[in-house]
C-alpha positions as a printed Julia matrix, in Angstrom:
184×3 Matrix{Float64}:
  -6.75    6.36  -23.73
  -4.03    4.62  -24.42
  -0.93    3.67  -21.49
   1.28    5.27  -24.35
   0.59    8.95  -24.12
  -0.21    8.9   -20.23
   2.91    9.12  -17.55
   4.97    6.23  -17.9
   7.21    6.19  -14.13
   5.5     6.7   -11.0
   7.38    9.48   -9.99
   5.4    11.1   -12.85
   1.82    9.99  -11.67
   2.14   10.86   -8.3
   3.25   13.63   -9.33
   0.41   14.33  -11.56
  -2.27   14.31   -8.74
  -4.24   17.18   -7.59
  -6.41   15.75   -4.99
  -5.84   12.09   -3.75
  -3.56    9.2    -4.6
  -5.25    5.94   -3.1
  -3.55    2.06   -3.03
  -5.02   -0.75   -2.21
  -3.1    -3.86   -1.68
  -4.63   -7.3    -1.12
  -1.84   -9.28   -1.65
  -0.12  -11.48    1.41
   3.56  -11.22    0.25
   5.31   -9.53   -2.7
   8.87  -10.45   -4.04
   9.51   -6.96   -5.27
  13.42   -6.11   -6.03
  13.98   -3.01   -3.71
  12.22   -5.33   -0.7
  14.44   -8.04   -0.7
  17.54   -6.82    1.79
  15.16   -5.09    3.63
  12.96   -8.33    4.2
  15.16  -10.75    4.91
  17.62   -8.08    7.58
  14.12   -7.91    9.19
  13.81  -11.63    9.09
  17.18  -11.57   10.72
  15.77   -9.4    13.57
  16.81   -5.53   12.3
  14.73   -2.87   12.87
  14.74    0.36   12.27
  14.95    2.84   14.99
  11.55    5.61   15.14
  13.67    7.85   16.87
  16.81    7.81   13.78
  15.08    9.17   10.78
  18.24    9.37    9.16
  18.12    5.91    9.18
  15.3     4.6     7.55
  14.16    7.69    5.51
  14.52    6.46    1.94
  13.29    8.23   -1.62
  10.08    7.12   -1.23
   9.23    8.71    1.6
  10.44   11.84    0.43
   7.86   11.56   -2.69
   4.94   11.03   -0.08
   5.93   13.98    1.75
   6.4    15.66   -1.2
   3.05   14.66   -2.39
   1.12   15.53    1.29
   2.3    18.69    1.38
   1.17   20.27   -1.96
  -2.4    18.7    -0.39
  -2.83   15.25   -1.8
  -3.83   12.64    0.62
  -2.83    9.52   -0.01
  -4.02    6.41    1.65
  -2.88    2.9     1.33
  -5.18    0.35    2.31
  -3.99   -2.93    3.1
  -6.29   -6.57    2.98
  -4.83   -9.48    4.73
  -5.27  -12.75    5.68
  -5.48  -13.42    9.44
  -3.56  -14.62   10.85
  -0.88  -12.71    8.99
   1.68  -13.92    7.01
   5.77  -13.27    7.97
   5.98  -10.5     4.95
   2.55   -8.59    6.2
   4.0    -8.3     9.48
   7.56   -6.82    8.28
   5.71   -4.58    5.8
   3.3    -3.97   10.07
   6.4    -3.12   11.31
   7.97   -0.56    9.01
   4.39    1.06    8.35
   5.5     4.26   10.79
   7.59    5.17    7.97
   4.64    5.56    5.91
   2.85    7.57    8.22
   5.38    9.49    9.47
   5.47   10.53    5.94
   2.25   11.72    5.66
   0.31    8.66    4.67
  -2.88    7.24    5.73
  -2.41    3.59    6.11
  -4.65    0.93    7.14
  -5.04   -3.16    7.78
  -8.83   -4.74    6.18
  -9.33   -8.71    7.65
  -9.53  -10.91    4.92
 -12.62  -12.61    5.96
 -13.97   -8.63    6.52
 -14.53   -8.26    2.58
 -16.72  -10.57    1.48
 -19.84   -8.02    0.75
 -16.83   -5.29   -1.31
 -16.88   -5.68   -5.4
 -12.97   -6.53   -5.39
 -10.28   -6.02   -8.62
  -8.06   -8.61   -9.98
  -5.13   -6.57   -8.9
  -3.54   -4.26   -6.3
  -3.75   -0.59   -8.2
  -3.14    2.91   -7.04
  -5.56    5.28   -8.52
  -5.13    9.56   -9.07
  -7.72   12.41   -8.62
 -10.53    9.09   -9.06
  -9.89    8.62  -12.69
  -6.08    7.22  -13.52
  -5.44    3.83  -12.62
  -2.34    2.26  -12.23
  -2.34   -1.57  -12.09
  -0.56   -3.75  -10.59
   0.97   -6.9   -11.72
   2.79   -9.79   -9.92
   3.34  -13.28  -10.85
   2.36  -16.51   -8.19
   5.2   -15.58   -6.2
   4.84  -12.09   -5.36
   7.39  -10.64   -7.96
   6.59   -7.74   -9.82
   4.89   -8.26  -13.72
   5.4    -4.47  -14.41
   1.63   -2.86  -14.87
   0.06   -0.38  -16.6
  -1.91    2.87  -16.9
  -5.47    3.46  -17.9
  -7.89    6.61  -17.96
 -11.01    3.79  -18.56
 -13.78    5.46  -16.48
 -15.38    2.11  -15.65
 -12.11    1.01  -14.42
 -11.41    4.04  -12.37
 -15.53    3.27  -11.13
 -14.39    0.31   -9.6
 -11.25    1.18   -7.93
 -12.77    4.1    -6.15
 -15.83    2.15   -4.96
 -14.0    -0.79   -3.95
 -11.13    1.03   -2.46
 -14.0     3.27   -0.31
 -15.15    0.36    0.72
 -12.36   -1.34    2.23
 -11.41    2.16    3.32
 -14.57    2.0     5.53
 -14.38   -1.28    6.81
 -10.86   -1.42    7.52
  -8.72   -0.49   10.84
  -6.14    2.93   11.23
  -3.09    1.36   11.33
  -2.48    2.69   14.54
  -5.54    1.07   15.99
  -4.33   -2.75   14.04
  -3.17   -4.75   16.72
  -1.37   -7.22   14.17
   0.24   -9.47   17.35
  -3.08   -9.83   18.8
  -4.08  -11.86   14.94
  -1.74  -14.18   15.16
  -4.13  -16.38   17.06
  -7.11  -15.96   15.45
  -8.93  -18.47   13.92
 -11.24  -18.52   10.66
């Protein structure tokens, strides 16, 4: 089915999910517009206070919370290189907000992915049937994406995500700072 027939906005895609929404991230850095300010602030030492929810709750977290409340399981697996990049440390430090919204997050060191067939792009997979590919330039700037219901693509994404998820470490168990000194 062509992407012009499917929901165009990501919020519509997530709203259409009935059982599951999974996200596989495979880059060590992203340069997405909405994170440029927060990443710069984090680099300067700013950290969200977990006890001050109003200071860090934002539209994405509302969307995830509402989705999870509807009974949809939202999972995110992040494939990362070790030692981790500065950007990965930024993501890690702020992941407590995703978890608070109801998202399940796991971290998978890249060296453990050798036996997993991974697609060439990050993706979201909704209900095991609808894929939203995320395209990025070499510097991590979002180059848009496309949506497909191609069963072959959905099967690849589902299999790669589930294999990555099974090998990944839950957020509350992954020790990012000890990963800093690991050598490959």
